[in-house]
Tab-separated table of C-alpha atoms in Angstrom:
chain	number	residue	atom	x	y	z
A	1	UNK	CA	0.000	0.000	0.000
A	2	UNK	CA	1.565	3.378	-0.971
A	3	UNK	CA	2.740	5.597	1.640
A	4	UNK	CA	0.039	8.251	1.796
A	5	UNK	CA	-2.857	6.226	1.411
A	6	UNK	CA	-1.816	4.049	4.218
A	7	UNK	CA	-1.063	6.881	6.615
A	8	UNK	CA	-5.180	7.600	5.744
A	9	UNK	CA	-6.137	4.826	6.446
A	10	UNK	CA	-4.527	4.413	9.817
A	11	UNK	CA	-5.897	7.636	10.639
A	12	UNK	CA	-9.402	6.438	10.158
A	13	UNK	CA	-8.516	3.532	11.955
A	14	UNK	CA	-7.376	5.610	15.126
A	15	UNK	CA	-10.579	8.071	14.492
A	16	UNK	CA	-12.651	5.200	14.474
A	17	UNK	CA	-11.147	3.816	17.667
A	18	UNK	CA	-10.868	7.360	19.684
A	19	UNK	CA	-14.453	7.991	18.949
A	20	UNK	CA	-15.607	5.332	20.821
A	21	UNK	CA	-18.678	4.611	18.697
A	22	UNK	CA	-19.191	1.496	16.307
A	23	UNK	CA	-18.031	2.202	13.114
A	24	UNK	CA	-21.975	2.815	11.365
A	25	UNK	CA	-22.337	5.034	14.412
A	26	UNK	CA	-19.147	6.915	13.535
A	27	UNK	CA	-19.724	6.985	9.570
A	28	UNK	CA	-23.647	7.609	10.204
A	29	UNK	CA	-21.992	10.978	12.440
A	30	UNK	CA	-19.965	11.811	9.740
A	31	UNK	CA	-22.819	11.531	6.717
A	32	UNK	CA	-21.311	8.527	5.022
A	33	UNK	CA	-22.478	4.985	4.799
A	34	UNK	CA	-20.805	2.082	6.906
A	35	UNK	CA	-19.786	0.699	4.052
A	36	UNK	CA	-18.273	3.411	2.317
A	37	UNK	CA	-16.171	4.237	5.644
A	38	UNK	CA	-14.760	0.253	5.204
A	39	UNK	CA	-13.887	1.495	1.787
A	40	UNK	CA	-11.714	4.228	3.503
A	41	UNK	CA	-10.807	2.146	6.033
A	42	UNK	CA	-9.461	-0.570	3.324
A	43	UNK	CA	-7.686	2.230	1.118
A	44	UNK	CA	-9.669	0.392	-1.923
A	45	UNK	CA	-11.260	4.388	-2.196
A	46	UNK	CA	-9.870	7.482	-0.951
A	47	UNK	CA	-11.953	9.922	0.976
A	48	UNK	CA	-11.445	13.655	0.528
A	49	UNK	CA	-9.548	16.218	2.039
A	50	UNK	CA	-12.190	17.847	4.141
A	51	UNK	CA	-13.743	14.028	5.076
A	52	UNK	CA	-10.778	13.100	6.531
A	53	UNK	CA	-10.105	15.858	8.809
A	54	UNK	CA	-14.085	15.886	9.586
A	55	UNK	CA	-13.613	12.539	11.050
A	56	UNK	CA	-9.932	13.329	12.606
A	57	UNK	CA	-12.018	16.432	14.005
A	58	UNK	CA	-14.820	14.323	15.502
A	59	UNK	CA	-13.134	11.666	16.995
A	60	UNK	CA	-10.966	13.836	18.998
A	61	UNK	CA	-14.140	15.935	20.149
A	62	UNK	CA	-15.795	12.542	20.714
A	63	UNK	CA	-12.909	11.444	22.582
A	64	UNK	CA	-12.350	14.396	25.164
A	65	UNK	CA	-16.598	14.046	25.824
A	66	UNK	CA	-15.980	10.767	26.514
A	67	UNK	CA	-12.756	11.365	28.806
A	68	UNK	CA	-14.630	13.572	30.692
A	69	UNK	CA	-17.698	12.052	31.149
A	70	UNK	CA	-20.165	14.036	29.020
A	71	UNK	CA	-22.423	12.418	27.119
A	72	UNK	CA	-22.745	13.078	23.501
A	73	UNK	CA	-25.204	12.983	20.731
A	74	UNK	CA	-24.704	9.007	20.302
A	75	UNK	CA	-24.514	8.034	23.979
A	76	UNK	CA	-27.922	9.968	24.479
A	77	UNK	CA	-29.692	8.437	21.741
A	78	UNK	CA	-28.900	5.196	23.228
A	79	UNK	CA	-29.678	6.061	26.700
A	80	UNK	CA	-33.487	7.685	25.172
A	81	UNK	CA	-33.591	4.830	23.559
A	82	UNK	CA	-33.139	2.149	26.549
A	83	UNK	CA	-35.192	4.382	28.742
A	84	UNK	CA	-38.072	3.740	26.223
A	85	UNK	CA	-37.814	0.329	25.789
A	86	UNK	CA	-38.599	0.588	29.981
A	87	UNK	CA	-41.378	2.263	29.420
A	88	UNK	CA	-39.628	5.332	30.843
A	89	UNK	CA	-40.948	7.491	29.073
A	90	UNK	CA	-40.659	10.565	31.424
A	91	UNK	CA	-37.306	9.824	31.424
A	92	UNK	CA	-37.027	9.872	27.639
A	93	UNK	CA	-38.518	12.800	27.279
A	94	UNK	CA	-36.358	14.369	29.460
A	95	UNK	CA	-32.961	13.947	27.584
A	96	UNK	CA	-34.686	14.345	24.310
């Protein structure tokens, strides 16, 4: 694999792992589909400029949330999500 294109795709490798999410989480969050992020991620397609530091941008954002306990857009869908599936649904509401 040639030089630039595999420093890409271990940066979307690291992205993927600092964000913490699952990678159709993470490529949802950036407006791609999961499988055009494995395309990335397999340097069989190159993503553009402004893609790449979008997701080098929101994993370290997703990262420092994480580190310091916030929640963020994902982790409160999924939280909503389980509270419903409770039958909280004052709960829900609440962090919707």
């Amino acid at each position: 694999m040639e030089d630039g294109i595999e420093a890409v795709v271990d940066g979307l490798g690291r992205a993927l792992a600092d964000s913490g999410l699952t990678q159709a989480e993470f490529a949802t969050a950036l407006g791609t589909s999961s499988s055009r992020f494995s395309a990335y991620r397999g340097g069989t397609t190159m993503p553009s400029a402004a893609f790449y530091l979008r997701a080098l941008r929101l994993a370290g954002s997703l990262k420092a949330a994480n580190e310091r306990g916030w929640m963020t857009p994902q982790s409160t869908a999924r939280e909503v999500r389980r509270a419903l599936r409770k039958s909280d649904v004052l709960w829900a509401l609440k962090m919707s």
